[in-house]
Structure formats: C-alpha cells, structure tokens
Amino acid sequence: MDLNAILTKAVNAGASDLHICAGVPPVIRLHGDLINLDEPILTPHDCVELAKQCLNSRLYETFLEEGEVDSSYSLPGVARFRVNVFKQRGTCAIAFRTIPQEIPKIEDLGLPGLVYDLSLKQRGLILITGPTGHGKSTTLAAMINYINSKRRCHIVTIEDPIEFLHRHNKSVINQREIGADTKNYANSLRAVLREDPDVILIGEMRDQETIATALTAAETGHLVLSTLHTIGAAKTIDRIIDVFPPYQQAQIRTQLSTVLQGIISQQLIRRADNKGRVLATETMIWTPAIANLIRESRTHQINTCIQTGSQFGMYTMDMCLAELYKQELIDYESACQYSVDMDNLRKLISM
C-alpha cells in the first residue's frame, strides 16, 4: 500500500489524525469523530510495510526492540506528521497527527489577546495545558512564531519529535529532536543552559527532573514555554508540585510563585453547526494575589481569583464555555461535557 496516498487522502478530508491498525481500513479523526477511509481492510503485513515507509532503518530497529517509537514524517506539498509506531497484540499499529505546513497566527487560533503580552515576556514560565489533541503544540508554535517576528533573541526548542518547522526571522531558532539530536529531555535541558538561549520551548514537562530544570531556567532569566496534560490553572499548579517529594514541595511552591507568568488551558469543542471545532480557553496570569496563594498552598482559591481578575484578562473555562454557548457556537450538551463545574456553568448560562 502507498502511505503517501493514504496520508494525502486524510489531509484532503481535513483529518487531524490517521490511525493504521490491522483488521480495519485506515481510520481518520475528523472534528473529534473517527471515520473509516474508503480503503481495503489492513492486514498485519500491510501495517508493517506502511511503518517501514515512514521510519528509517534506525527508528525501525528501535521500534522492534522497544515496542514503540516516536518520529516525524514529511510529505512535501501536503503536510508534516507526528508519528507514533507501536505494537499491539503482536502486530504493528501507527498513529499520525497532522501538522500544517504554515504556522498559524495567534489571532487565527481564537486565542485571547493576553497571549501576545505573555509571548513577549523576557523571563519566566508560561504553560499551555489541556487534553491530548486539543491544540497545545499549535498554540506554542504560534507563540514562538510571534516571538520570532518581534524579538532579536536565541530560541531553542526541545521536542519529541519536532512538529512545526520554524525559519529564522528576527530570532535565531535551533530545534532539537529527542532521539535524533539529543538522547532525552534531561540531557538536552542540562545542555541548553550552556547554549546561550533567551527562549526555551520544552515540548512537554514529563517528569520531576524536566520540571525542576524548567523552573531553574525560568528563575535564571530565561523565558520557558511548555505543556502539561491538565485542565485548569489550579490543577496545573497542583500537578507540578505533587511531582516532587513532600520535603521539596515548599521550595517548589516558592519557586513557582516567583517564575510563573501565566497558564493558558484549552479545549477544542465541536461547533454547534458541526462545521469544525472551536477553542475554549481558561487564562491565568501572575498577580501578587495568585503568587501568595501558590506559596501558602491555597491553590483551591485560585479559581475565585481568576473569576474576579477580569481586569487582568483572566477568566475560567466555565466562563468561556458559557460565552460560547450564548454566542451559539457550541450546544448545551457540549458545554456541560467540557465544563469544570457543571453547577457553576448553569449559573453562568442563566445570567
């Protein structure tokens, strides 16, 4: 089977993802739903052959040894793809994530205006959070692209794998891929502080060592951008702190309260007219009050601080969902499905 033909068909259909596994035809994800492509049912042999078309010999050997491997794949004139090849029930399966060739602009994504101000911070930590497949990497790419157009600085990205390809503009951009350019996040983060960076993008803060190094980098005068798989600012802060042992948590709270510049939490929700998805966000930016709540382990009060912080551009996920529902961009069921506090959402809708 021709992998490029299948990928082209998926991109032309507007798919965000393509799944290859034995026993079914190629399956695409379109606006959140899985749909079979008009292709023959795949055999285990087909899946192996398709994997060999998107992996080089080194990566294919890694897949055979470890049972999974991350990579990227480019189809000139069509798109780039983030690729994960993995074993399931003794057979090969592949997940492709479509990466647009053009880096979208902040305004095109429907992001709040304060993202422009956050992008131009000189130092500190900015986190983009949300579930898998809800546009976190795209938001980071748009922010890096904006920095690149406005600042003369050195940007280093550490990704697994590299997704959007950035060109040098006002900034110099070096993109490092885990496995190809560096062994792992820990090694690359230890080295990055000796590479004269101004801005550091970390694809994902996965473990204690990565989080600790990111906090140190932000504390020593760098702007650090990264992602976490959490929904809401309060849960994000708790997740970071809970990674560390109890005897370290007080120190991490103090450190985080000093370096955290902002958290954008986002979810993509099916539009009411079924013509794509719309972005819902929660925004939190640093204020003395929020810093104090983090230091004093009162993160449960952060939502209240966000609700009353509209003068700073802050709002909760439920406030955003209520507004999208009132604008008839999403239906009531979707608003409830993605809400953080359903009772609060109903109150906001009825106001």
Short mmCIF file of C-alpha atoms in Angstrom, two decimals:
data_model
loop_
_atom_site.label_atom_id
_atom_site.label_comp_id
_atom_site.label_asym_id
_atom_site.label_seq_id
_atom_site.Cartn_x
_atom_site.Cartn_y
_atom_site.Cartn_z
CA MET A 1 0.00 0.00 0.00
CA ASP A 2 1.11 3.57 -0.67
CA LEU A 3 1.43 5.51 2.60
CA ASN A 4 1.68 8.89 0.83
CA ALA A 5 -1.62 8.30 -0.98
CA ILE A 6 -3.39 7.44 2.29
CA LEU A 7 -1.91 10.47 4.08
CA THR A 8 -2.87 12.75 1.20
CA LYS A 9 -6.44 11.48 1.33
CA ALA A 10 -6.54 12.07 5.10
CA VAL A 11 -5.24 15.65 4.76
CA ASN A 12 -7.66 16.42 1.91
CA ALA A 13 -10.52 15.23 4.14
CA GLY A 14 -9.42 17.69 6.85
CA ALA A 15 -8.38 14.98 9.33
CA SER A 16 -6.41 15.80 12.46
CA ASP A 17 -5.23 12.20 12.90
CA LEU A 18 -4.84 8.96 10.93
CA HIS A 19 -4.84 5.52 12.55
CA ILE A 20 -3.32 2.43 10.94
CA CYS A 21 -4.03 -0.96 12.55
CA ALA A 22 -4.80 -4.48 11.38
CA GLY A 23 -8.39 -5.60 10.88
CA VAL A 24 -9.90 -2.26 9.81
CA PRO A 25 -9.35 0.19 6.95
CA PRO A 26 -7.26 3.32 7.65
CA VAL A 27 -9.26 5.46 10.11
CA ILE A 28 -9.19 9.27 10.33
CA ARG A 29 -10.27 11.58 13.13
CA LEU A 30 -12.41 14.39 11.75
CA HIS A 31 -13.67 17.08 14.17
CA GLY A 32 -13.22 14.60 17.00
CA ASP A 33 -15.02 11.64 15.37
CA LEU A 34 -13.39 8.50 13.91
CA ILE A 35 -14.30 7.73 10.28
CA ASN A 36 -13.14 4.86 8.06
CA LEU A 37 -11.44 5.83 4.82
CA ASP A 38 -12.60 4.16 1.62
CA GLU A 39 -9.63 1.78 1.58
CA PRO A 40 -9.17 -2.01 1.91
CA ILE A 41 -9.04 -3.59 5.36
CA LEU A 42 -5.43 -3.64 6.55
CA THR A 43 -3.57 -6.87 7.24
CA PRO A 44 -0.70 -7.18 9.75
CA HIS A 45 1.68 -7.31 6.77
CA ASP A 46 0.19 -4.06 5.37
CA CYS A 47 0.80 -2.30 8.70
CA VAL A 48 4.44 -3.39 8.81
CA GLU A 49 5.01 -2.23 5.23
CA LEU A 50 3.43 1.16 5.99
CA ALA A 51 5.62 1.51 9.09
CA LYS A 52 8.74 0.85 7.00
CA GLN A 53 7.66 3.65 4.64
CA CYS A 54 7.64 6.26 7.41
CA LEU A 55 10.60 5.09 9.54
CA ASN A 56 14.28 4.96 8.67
CA SER A 57 16.25 1.79 9.48
CA ARG A 58 17.47 3.11 12.86
CA LEU A 59 13.99 4.01 14.05
CA TYR A 60 12.55 0.74 12.76
CA GLU A 61 15.14 -1.17 14.80
CA THR A 62 14.18 0.90 17.85
CA PHE A 63 10.52 0.00 17.25
CA LEU A 64 11.36 -3.71 17.07
CA GLU A 65 13.44 -3.54 20.27
CA GLU A 66 11.26 -1.30 22.42
CA GLY A 67 7.76 -1.83 21.04
CA GLU A 68 7.15 1.83 20.20
CA VAL A 69 8.93 4.78 18.65
CA ASP A 70 8.18 8.48 18.03
CA SER A 71 9.13 10.17 14.80
CA SER A 72 8.05 12.76 12.26
CA TYR A 73 7.28 12.38 8.58
CA SER A 74 7.14 14.99 5.83
CA LEU A 75 5.06 14.80 2.69
CA PRO A 76 6.21 17.76 0.54
CA GLY A 77 3.38 19.94 -0.65
CA VAL A 78 0.88 18.21 1.64
CA ALA A 79 1.80 18.31 5.36
CA ARG A 80 4.11 17.13 8.11
CA PHE A 81 3.07 14.45 10.56
CA ARG A 82 3.93 13.48 14.09
CA VAL A 83 4.20 9.68 14.08
CA ASN A 84 3.99 7.04 16.78
CA VAL A 85 4.55 3.43 15.69
CA PHE A 86 3.68 0.83 18.34
CA LYS A 87 2.97 -2.84 18.84
CA GLN A 88 -0.47 -4.09 19.84
CA ARG A 89 -1.46 -7.75 20.22
CA GLY A 90 1.72 -8.73 18.41
CA THR A 91 1.02 -6.60 15.34
CA CYS A 92 2.12 -3.15 14.21
CA ALA A 93 -0.04 -0.03 14.53
CA ILE A 94 0.62 3.62 13.66
CA ALA A 95 -0.86 6.94 14.78
CA PHE A 96 -0.27 10.02 12.61
CA ARG A 97 -1.00 13.58 13.78
CA THR A 98 -1.30 16.18 11.01
CA ILE A 99 0.92 19.25 11.37
CA PRO A 100 0.01 22.10 8.99
CA GLN A 101 2.82 23.39 6.78
CA GLU A 102 2.03 27.00 7.63
CA ILE A 103 2.38 28.06 11.26
CA PRO A 104 -0.94 29.64 12.28
CA LYS A 105 -1.07 33.11 13.80
CA ILE A 106 -2.26 33.70 17.35
CA GLU A 107 -5.35 35.56 16.15
CA ASP A 108 -6.28 32.80 13.71
CA LEU A 109 -6.48 30.26 16.54
CA GLY A 110 -9.01 32.23 18.56
CA LEU A 111 -6.59 32.70 21.47
CA PRO A 112 -7.11 35.57 23.94
CA GLY A 113 -5.23 38.82 23.39
CA LEU A 114 -3.09 38.45 26.51
CA VAL A 115 -1.18 35.66 24.71
CA TYR A 116 0.61 38.43 22.76
CA ASP A 117 1.81 40.02 26.00
CA LEU A 118 2.83 36.68 27.51
CA SER A 119 4.83 35.80 24.39
CA LEU A 120 6.97 38.91 24.77
CA LYS A 121 7.87 38.38 28.43
CA GLN A 122 11.62 38.47 28.94
CA ARG A 123 11.73 35.71 31.53
CA GLY A 124 9.58 33.28 33.50
CA LEU A 125 7.45 30.19 32.84
CA ILE A 126 4.41 30.03 30.55
CA LEU A 127 2.35 26.83 30.40
CA ILE A 128 -0.16 25.70 27.78
CA THR A 129 -2.33 22.93 29.19
CA GLY A 130 -5.18 20.69 28.09
CA PRO A 131 -6.00 17.16 26.92
CA THR A 132 -4.10 15.39 24.14
CA GLY A 133 -5.18 16.52 20.68
CA HIS A 134 -6.57 19.89 21.75
CA GLY A 135 -4.02 22.16 20.06
CA LYS A 136 -1.36 22.79 22.70
CA SER A 137 1.55 22.29 20.28
CA THR A 138 -0.14 24.57 17.73
CA THR A 139 -0.54 27.32 20.34
CA LEU A 140 3.13 27.04 21.31
CA ALA A 141 4.16 27.17 17.65
CA ALA A 142 2.08 30.34 17.13
CA MET A 143 3.70 31.95 20.19
CA ILE A 144 7.23 31.05 19.05
CA ASN A 145 6.40 32.38 15.58
CA TYR A 146 5.23 35.67 17.14
CA ILE A 147 8.39 35.97 19.25
CA ASN A 148 10.44 35.25 16.12
CA SER A 149 8.74 38.15 14.33
CA LYS A 150 9.18 40.65 17.18
CA ARG A 151 12.39 39.91 19.13
CA ARG A 152 16.04 39.50 18.29
CA CYS A 153 16.83 36.53 20.50
CA HIS A 154 18.05 32.94 20.51
CA ILE A 155 15.23 30.39 20.69
CA VAL A 156 15.95 26.72 21.44
CA THR A 157 13.15 24.15 21.15
CA ILE A 158 13.36 20.62 22.58
CA GLU A 159 10.68 18.41 21.04
CA ASP A 160 9.75 14.73 20.77
CA PRO A 161 9.50 14.82 17.80
CA ILE A 162 9.90 18.21 16.06
CA GLU A 163 6.48 19.25 14.79
CA PHE A 164 6.28 22.73 13.24
CA LEU A 165 9.39 23.81 11.33
CA HIS A 166 10.41 27.39 12.16
CA ARG A 167 12.52 29.64 9.93
CA HIS A 168 15.00 32.21 11.24
CA ASN A 169 13.43 35.66 11.19
CA LYS A 170 14.42 38.32 13.72
CA SER A 171 15.44 35.48 16.04
CA VAL A 172 17.83 32.58 15.60
CA ILE A 173 15.93 29.30 16.15
CA ASN A 174 17.54 25.94 16.87
CA GLN A 175 15.19 22.95 17.07
CA ARG A 176 16.40 19.76 18.78
CA GLU A 177 14.61 16.44 18.41
CA ILE A 178 14.74 13.76 21.12
CA GLY A 179 16.39 10.64 19.72
CA ALA A 180 17.85 12.34 16.65
CA ASP A 181 19.65 15.40 18.07
CA THR A 182 19.79 14.56 21.77
CA LYS A 183 19.31 11.47 23.91
CA ASN A 184 16.46 12.64 26.14
CA TYR A 185 14.83 15.69 27.75
CA ALA A 186 17.07 15.54 30.82
CA ASN A 187 20.30 15.64 28.79
CA SER A 188 19.08 18.37 26.45
CA LEU A 189 17.84 20.55 29.31
CA ARG A 190 21.13 20.28 31.15
CA ALA A 191 22.92 21.33 27.96
CA VAL A 192 20.51 24.09 26.89
CA LEU A 193 21.58 26.44 29.67
CA ARG A 194 25.08 26.44 28.13
CA GLU A 195 23.74 27.27 24.65
CA ASP A 196 23.05 30.98 25.34
CA PRO A 197 19.26 30.75 24.95
CA ASP A 198 16.81 33.58 25.55
CA VAL A 199 13.69 31.47 24.97
CA ILE A 200 13.41 27.73 25.65
CA LEU A 201 10.50 25.63 24.42
CA ILE A 202 10.10 22.24 26.11
CA GLY A 203 7.65 20.02 24.23
CA GLU A 204 6.26 18.50 27.42
CA MET A 205 7.15 18.60 31.12
CA ARG A 206 7.03 14.86 31.71
CA ASP A 207 8.91 14.18 34.93
CA GLN A 208 10.44 15.67 38.05
CA GLU A 209 13.86 16.34 36.52
CA THR A 210 12.38 18.13 33.49
CA ILE A 211 10.11 20.27 35.66
CA ALA A 212 12.94 21.13 38.09
CA THR A 213 15.25 22.18 35.23
CA ALA A 214 12.48 24.22 33.58
CA LEU A 215 11.87 26.09 36.85
CA THR A 216 15.60 26.73 37.25
CA ALA A 217 15.87 28.01 33.67
CA ALA A 218 12.93 30.37 34.22
CA GLU A 219 14.46 31.52 37.51
CA THR A 220 17.82 32.32 35.90
CA GLY A 221 16.43 34.81 33.40
CA HIS A 222 15.10 32.71 30.51
CA LEU A 223 11.58 32.59 29.06
CA VAL A 224 10.43 28.96 29.21
CA LEU A 225 7.33 27.66 27.40
CA SER A 226 5.96 24.16 27.87
CA THR A 227 2.83 21.99 28.12
CA LEU A 228 1.06 19.78 30.64
CA HIS A 229 -1.91 17.44 30.26
CA THR A 230 -4.10 19.21 32.80
CA ILE A 231 -7.28 21.30 32.60
CA GLY A 232 -7.36 24.50 34.63
CA ALA A 233 -4.72 26.62 36.31
CA ALA A 234 -5.23 25.28 39.83
CA LYS A 235 -4.89 21.64 38.76
CA THR A 236 -1.80 22.51 36.73
CA ILE A 237 -0.09 24.07 39.74
CA ASP A 238 -1.03 21.11 41.95
CA ARG A 239 0.27 18.68 39.32
CA ILE A 240 3.68 20.40 39.21
CA ILE A 241 4.03 20.47 42.99
CA ASP A 242 2.82 16.89 43.52
CA VAL A 243 5.58 15.56 41.24
CA PHE A 244 8.09 16.43 43.98
CA PRO A 245 8.57 14.63 47.33
CA PRO A 246 6.92 16.32 50.35
CA TYR A 247 10.19 17.71 51.74
CA GLN A 248 10.76 19.65 48.49
CA GLN A 249 7.26 20.97 47.92
CA ALA A 250 7.57 24.15 49.98
CA GLN A 251 10.64 25.16 48.00
CA ILE A 252 8.91 24.38 44.68
CA ARG A 253 5.85 26.43 45.70
CA THR A 254 8.09 29.43 46.41
CA GLN A 255 10.00 28.95 43.17
CA LEU A 256 6.82 28.52 41.10
CA SER A 257 5.15 31.56 42.68
CA THR A 258 8.14 33.64 41.54
CA VAL A 259 8.64 32.40 37.96
CA LEU A 260 5.11 31.54 36.74
CA GLN A 261 3.98 34.19 34.26
CA GLY A 262 0.77 32.59 33.04
CA ILE A 263 -1.24 29.47 32.27
CA ILE A 264 -3.48 29.04 29.21
CA SER A 265 -5.70 25.96 29.48
CA GLN A 266 -7.52 24.97 26.30
CA GLN A 267 -10.03 22.51 24.86
CA LEU A 268 -11.33 22.10 21.30
CA ILE A 269 -15.11 21.64 21.19
CA ARG A 270 -17.37 20.61 18.31
CA ARG A 271 -19.20 23.60 16.85
CA ALA A 272 -22.99 23.64 17.09
CA ASP A 273 -23.23 23.66 13.27
CA ASN A 274 -20.89 20.61 13.07
CA LYS A 275 -18.50 22.58 10.85
CA GLY A 276 -15.30 22.02 12.76
CA ARG A 277 -14.28 22.80 16.34
CA VAL A 278 -13.99 25.98 18.37
CA LEU A 279 -11.37 26.78 21.01
CA ALA A 280 -12.38 27.22 24.65
CA THR A 281 -9.74 28.62 26.99
CA GLU A 282 -9.03 29.48 30.62
CA THR A 283 -6.46 32.18 31.32
CA MET A 284 -4.45 32.90 34.44
CA ILE A 285 -1.61 35.40 34.68
CA TRP A 286 0.74 36.21 37.54
CA THR A 287 -0.52 38.65 40.14
CA PRO A 288 0.71 39.18 43.72
CA ALA A 289 -2.52 37.58 44.99
CA ILE A 290 -2.06 34.41 42.92
CA ALA A 291 1.63 34.20 43.87
CA ASN A 292 0.59 34.37 47.52
CA LEU A 293 -1.98 31.58 47.08
CA ILE A 294 0.66 29.34 45.47
CA ARG A 295 3.20 29.98 48.25
CA GLU A 296 0.66 29.35 51.01
CA SER A 297 -0.69 26.12 49.46
CA ARG A 298 -4.15 27.62 48.85
CA THR A 299 -4.46 26.69 45.20
CA HIS A 300 -8.14 25.79 45.73
CA GLN A 301 -8.79 29.56 45.92
CA ILE A 302 -7.14 30.32 42.57
CA ASN A 303 -10.39 29.84 40.60
CA THR A 304 -12.02 32.59 42.68
CA CYS A 305 -9.03 34.84 41.96
CA ILE A 306 -9.40 34.14 38.22
CA GLN A 307 -13.15 34.84 38.32
CA THR A 308 -12.55 38.26 39.87
CA GLY A 309 -9.49 39.05 37.72
CA SER A 310 -11.22 40.16 34.54
CA GLN A 311 -9.33 43.48 34.65
CA PHE A 312 -6.15 41.47 34.04
CA GLY A 313 -7.71 39.47 31.19
CA MET A 314 -8.36 36.36 33.30
CA TYR A 315 -11.40 34.08 33.05
CA THR A 316 -12.26 30.48 33.88
CA MET A 317 -13.02 27.63 31.49
CA ASP A 318 -16.69 27.65 32.56
CA MET A 319 -16.94 31.40 31.89
CA CYS A 320 -15.59 30.81 28.37
CA LEU A 321 -17.96 27.87 27.75
CA ALA A 322 -20.95 29.93 28.88
CA GLU A 323 -19.97 32.72 26.49
CA LEU A 324 -19.50 30.30 23.57
CA TYR A 325 -22.94 28.83 24.30
CA LYS A 326 -24.57 32.28 24.42
CA GLN A 327 -22.94 33.05 21.05
CA GLU A 328 -24.49 29.79 19.73
CA LEU A 329 -21.05 28.47 18.77
CA ILE A 330 -21.48 25.31 20.88
CA ASP A 331 -24.58 23.48 22.11
CA TYR A 332 -25.65 22.97 25.72
CA GLU A 333 -24.59 19.30 25.84
CA SER A 334 -21.06 20.13 24.68
CA ALA A 335 -20.78 22.98 27.19
CA CYS A 336 -21.74 20.60 30.01
CA GLN A 337 -19.44 17.85 28.74
CA TYR A 338 -16.35 20.09 28.84
CA SER A 339 -17.21 22.11 31.94
CA VAL A 340 -15.10 22.02 35.09
CA ASP A 341 -18.02 22.74 37.46
CA MET A 342 -21.40 21.99 35.88
CA ASP A 343 -23.44 23.78 38.56
CA ASN A 344 -21.35 26.91 38.11
CA LEU A 345 -21.71 26.64 34.33
CA ARG A 346 -25.51 26.52 34.61
CA LYS A 347 -25.46 29.65 36.78
CA LEU A 348 -23.27 31.47 34.26
CA ILE A 349 -25.53 30.47 31.37
CA SER A 350 -28.65 31.68 33.18
CA MET A 351 -27.13 35.09 34.00
#
